[in-house]
PDB file of C-alpha atoms in Angstrom:
ATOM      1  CA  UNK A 295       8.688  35.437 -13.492  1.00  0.00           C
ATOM      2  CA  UNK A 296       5.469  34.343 -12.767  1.00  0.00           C
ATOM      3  CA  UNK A 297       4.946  30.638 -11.326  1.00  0.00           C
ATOM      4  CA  UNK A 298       3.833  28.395 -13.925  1.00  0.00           C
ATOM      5  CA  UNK A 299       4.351  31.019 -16.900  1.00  0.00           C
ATOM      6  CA  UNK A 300       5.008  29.482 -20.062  1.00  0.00           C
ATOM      7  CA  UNK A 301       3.829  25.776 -19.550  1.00  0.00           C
ATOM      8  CA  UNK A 302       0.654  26.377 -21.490  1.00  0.00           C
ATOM      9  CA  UNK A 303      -1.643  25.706 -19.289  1.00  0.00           C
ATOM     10  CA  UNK A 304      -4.532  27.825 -17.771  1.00  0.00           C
ATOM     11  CA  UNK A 305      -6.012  28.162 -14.011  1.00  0.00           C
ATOM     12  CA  UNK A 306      -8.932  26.318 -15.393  1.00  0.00           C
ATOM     13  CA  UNK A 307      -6.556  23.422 -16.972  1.00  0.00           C
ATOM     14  CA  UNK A 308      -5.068  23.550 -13.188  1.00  0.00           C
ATOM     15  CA  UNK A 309      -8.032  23.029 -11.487  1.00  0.00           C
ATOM     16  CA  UNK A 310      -9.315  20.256 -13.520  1.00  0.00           C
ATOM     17  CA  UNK A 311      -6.110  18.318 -12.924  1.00  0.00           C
ATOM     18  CA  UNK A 312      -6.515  19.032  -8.732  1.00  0.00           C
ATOM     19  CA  UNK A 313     -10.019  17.810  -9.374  1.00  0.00           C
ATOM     20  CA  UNK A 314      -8.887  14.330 -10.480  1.00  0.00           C
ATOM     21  CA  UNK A 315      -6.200  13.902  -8.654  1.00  0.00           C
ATOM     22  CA  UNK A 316      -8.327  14.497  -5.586  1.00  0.00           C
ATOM     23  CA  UNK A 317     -10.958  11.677  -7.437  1.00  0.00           C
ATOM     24  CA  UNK A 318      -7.926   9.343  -7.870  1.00  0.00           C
ATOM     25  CA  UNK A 319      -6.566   9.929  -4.009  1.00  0.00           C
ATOM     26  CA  UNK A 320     -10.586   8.733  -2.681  1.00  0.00           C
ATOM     27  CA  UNK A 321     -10.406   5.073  -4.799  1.00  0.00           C
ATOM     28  CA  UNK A 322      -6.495   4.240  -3.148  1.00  0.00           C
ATOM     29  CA  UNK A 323      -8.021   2.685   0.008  1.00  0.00           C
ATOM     30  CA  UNK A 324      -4.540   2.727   1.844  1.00  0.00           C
ATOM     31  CA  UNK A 325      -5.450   6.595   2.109  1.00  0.00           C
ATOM     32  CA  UNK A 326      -7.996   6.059   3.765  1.00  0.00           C
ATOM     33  CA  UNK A 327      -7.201   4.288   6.310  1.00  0.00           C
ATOM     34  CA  UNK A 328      -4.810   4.833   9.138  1.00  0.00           C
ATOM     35  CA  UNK A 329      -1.482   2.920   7.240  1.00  0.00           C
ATOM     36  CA  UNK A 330      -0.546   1.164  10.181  1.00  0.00           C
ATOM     37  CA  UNK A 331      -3.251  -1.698   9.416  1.00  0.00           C
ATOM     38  CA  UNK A 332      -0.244  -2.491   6.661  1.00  0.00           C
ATOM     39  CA  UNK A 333       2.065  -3.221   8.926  1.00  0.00           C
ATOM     40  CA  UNK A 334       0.326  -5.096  12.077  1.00  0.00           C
ATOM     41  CA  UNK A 335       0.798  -8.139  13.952  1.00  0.00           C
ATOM     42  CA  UNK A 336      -2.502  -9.477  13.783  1.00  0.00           C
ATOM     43  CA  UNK A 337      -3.481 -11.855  11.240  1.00  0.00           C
ATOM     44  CA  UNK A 338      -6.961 -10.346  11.216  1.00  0.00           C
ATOM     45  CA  UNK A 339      -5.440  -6.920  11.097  1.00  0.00           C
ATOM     46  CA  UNK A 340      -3.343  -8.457   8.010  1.00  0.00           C
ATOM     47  CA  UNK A 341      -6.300 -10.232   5.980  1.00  0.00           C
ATOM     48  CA  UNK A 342      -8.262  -6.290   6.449  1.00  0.00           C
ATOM     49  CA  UNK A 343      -5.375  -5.129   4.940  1.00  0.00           C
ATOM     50  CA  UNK A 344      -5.164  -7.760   1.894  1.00  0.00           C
ATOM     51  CA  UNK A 345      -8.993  -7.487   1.180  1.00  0.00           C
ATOM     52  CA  UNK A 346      -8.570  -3.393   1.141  1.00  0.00           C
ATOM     53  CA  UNK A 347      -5.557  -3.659  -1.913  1.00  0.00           C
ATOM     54  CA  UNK A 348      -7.782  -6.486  -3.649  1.00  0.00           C
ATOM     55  CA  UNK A 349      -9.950  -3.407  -4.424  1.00  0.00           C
ATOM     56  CA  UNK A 350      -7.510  -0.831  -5.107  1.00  0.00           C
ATOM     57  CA  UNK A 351      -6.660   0.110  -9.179  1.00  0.00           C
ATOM     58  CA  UNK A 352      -3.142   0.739  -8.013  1.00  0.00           C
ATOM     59  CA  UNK A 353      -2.780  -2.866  -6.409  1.00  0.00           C
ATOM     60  CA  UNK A 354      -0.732  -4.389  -9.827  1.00  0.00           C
ATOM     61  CA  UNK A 355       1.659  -1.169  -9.705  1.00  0.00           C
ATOM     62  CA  UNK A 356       2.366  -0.907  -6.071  1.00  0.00           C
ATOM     63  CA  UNK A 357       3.432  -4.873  -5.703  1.00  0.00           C
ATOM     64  CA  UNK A 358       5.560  -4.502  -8.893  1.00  0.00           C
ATOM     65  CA  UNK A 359       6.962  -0.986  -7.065  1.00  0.00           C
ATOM     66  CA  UNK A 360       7.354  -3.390  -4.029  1.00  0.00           C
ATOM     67  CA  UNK A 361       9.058  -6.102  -5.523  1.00  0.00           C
ATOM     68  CA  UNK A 362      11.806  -3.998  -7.009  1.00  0.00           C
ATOM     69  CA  UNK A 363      12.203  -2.242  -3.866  1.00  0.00           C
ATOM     70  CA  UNK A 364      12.386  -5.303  -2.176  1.00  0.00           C
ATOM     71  CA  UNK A 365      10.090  -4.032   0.936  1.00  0.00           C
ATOM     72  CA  UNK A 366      11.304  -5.017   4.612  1.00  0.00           C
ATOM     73  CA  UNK A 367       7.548  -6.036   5.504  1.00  0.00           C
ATOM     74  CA  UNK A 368       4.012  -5.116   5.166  1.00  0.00           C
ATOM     75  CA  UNK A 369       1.101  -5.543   2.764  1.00  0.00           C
ATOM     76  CA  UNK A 370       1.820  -3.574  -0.616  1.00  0.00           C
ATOM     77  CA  UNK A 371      -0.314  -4.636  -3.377  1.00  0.00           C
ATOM     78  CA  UNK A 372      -2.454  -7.450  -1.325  1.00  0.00           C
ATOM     79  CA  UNK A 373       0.612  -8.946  -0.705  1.00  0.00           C
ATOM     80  CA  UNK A 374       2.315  -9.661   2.610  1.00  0.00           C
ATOM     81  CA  UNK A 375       6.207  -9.071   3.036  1.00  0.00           C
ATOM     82  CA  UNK A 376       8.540 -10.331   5.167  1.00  0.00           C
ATOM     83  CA  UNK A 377      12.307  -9.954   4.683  1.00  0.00           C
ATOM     84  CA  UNK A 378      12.048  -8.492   1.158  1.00  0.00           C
ATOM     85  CA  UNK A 379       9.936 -11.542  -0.043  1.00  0.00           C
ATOM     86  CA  UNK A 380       6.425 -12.268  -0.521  1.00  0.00           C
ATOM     87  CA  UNK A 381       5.549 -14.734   2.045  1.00  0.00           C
ATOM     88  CA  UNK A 382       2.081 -16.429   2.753  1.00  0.00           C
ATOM     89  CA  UNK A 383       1.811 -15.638   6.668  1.00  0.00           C
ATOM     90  CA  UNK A 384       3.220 -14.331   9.130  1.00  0.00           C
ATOM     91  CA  UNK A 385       5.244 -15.435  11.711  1.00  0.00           C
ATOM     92  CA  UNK A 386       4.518 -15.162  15.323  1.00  0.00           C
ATOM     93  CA  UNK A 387       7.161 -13.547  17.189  1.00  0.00           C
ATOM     94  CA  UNK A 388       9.437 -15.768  19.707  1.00  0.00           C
ATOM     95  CA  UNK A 389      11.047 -18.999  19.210  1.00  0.00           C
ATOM     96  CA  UNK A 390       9.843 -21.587  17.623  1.00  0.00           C
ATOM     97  CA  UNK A 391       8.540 -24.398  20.510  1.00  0.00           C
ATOM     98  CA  UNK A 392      11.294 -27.325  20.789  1.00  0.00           C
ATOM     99  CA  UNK A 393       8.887 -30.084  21.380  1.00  0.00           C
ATOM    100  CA  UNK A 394       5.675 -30.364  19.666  1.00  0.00           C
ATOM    101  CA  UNK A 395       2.195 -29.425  21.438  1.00  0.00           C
ATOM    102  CA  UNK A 396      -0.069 -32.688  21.301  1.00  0.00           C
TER     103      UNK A 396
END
């Protein structure tokens, strides 16, 4: 049997869809980048990575495809993760200081 014989569609119906699909992959900005900007420590790093999803025509889908997943941590859809949860910043690593810095 030939590969893709009997699904109707023609080399020229195949190539059109690579076509967009290749379109669609250059407006998702997280493909474009190296992905570990999604995931940093930085807060500057993490703001790069919420103004690059604010652009993105995915950015509604992947935080809904986040939220059910309940994603460890990172940015997915503009959004920054921590523990499964959206959260507003991140938290430095270490303790927490036991006396306050005046």
């Amino acid at each position: 049997m030939v590969r893709g014989e009997g699904c109707g569609m023609s080399v020229t119906d195949v190539d059109a869809g690579c076509a967009q699909a290749i379109d669609a992959r250059r407006e998702i900005p997280c493909l474009q980048v190296n992905p570990e900007i999604f995931f940093a420590e930085d807060p500057e790093d993490i703001d790069v990575a919420k103004a690059l999803c604010r652009r993105c025509p995915r950015r509604v889908a992947c935080l809904d495809d986040a939220l059910q997943r309940r994603e460890p941590w990172g940015v997915w859809g503009g959004e920054l993760f921590s523990g499964g949860r959206v959260v507003s910043q991140k938290r430095p690593r270490g303790r927490p200081r036991k006396e306050r810095v005046v």
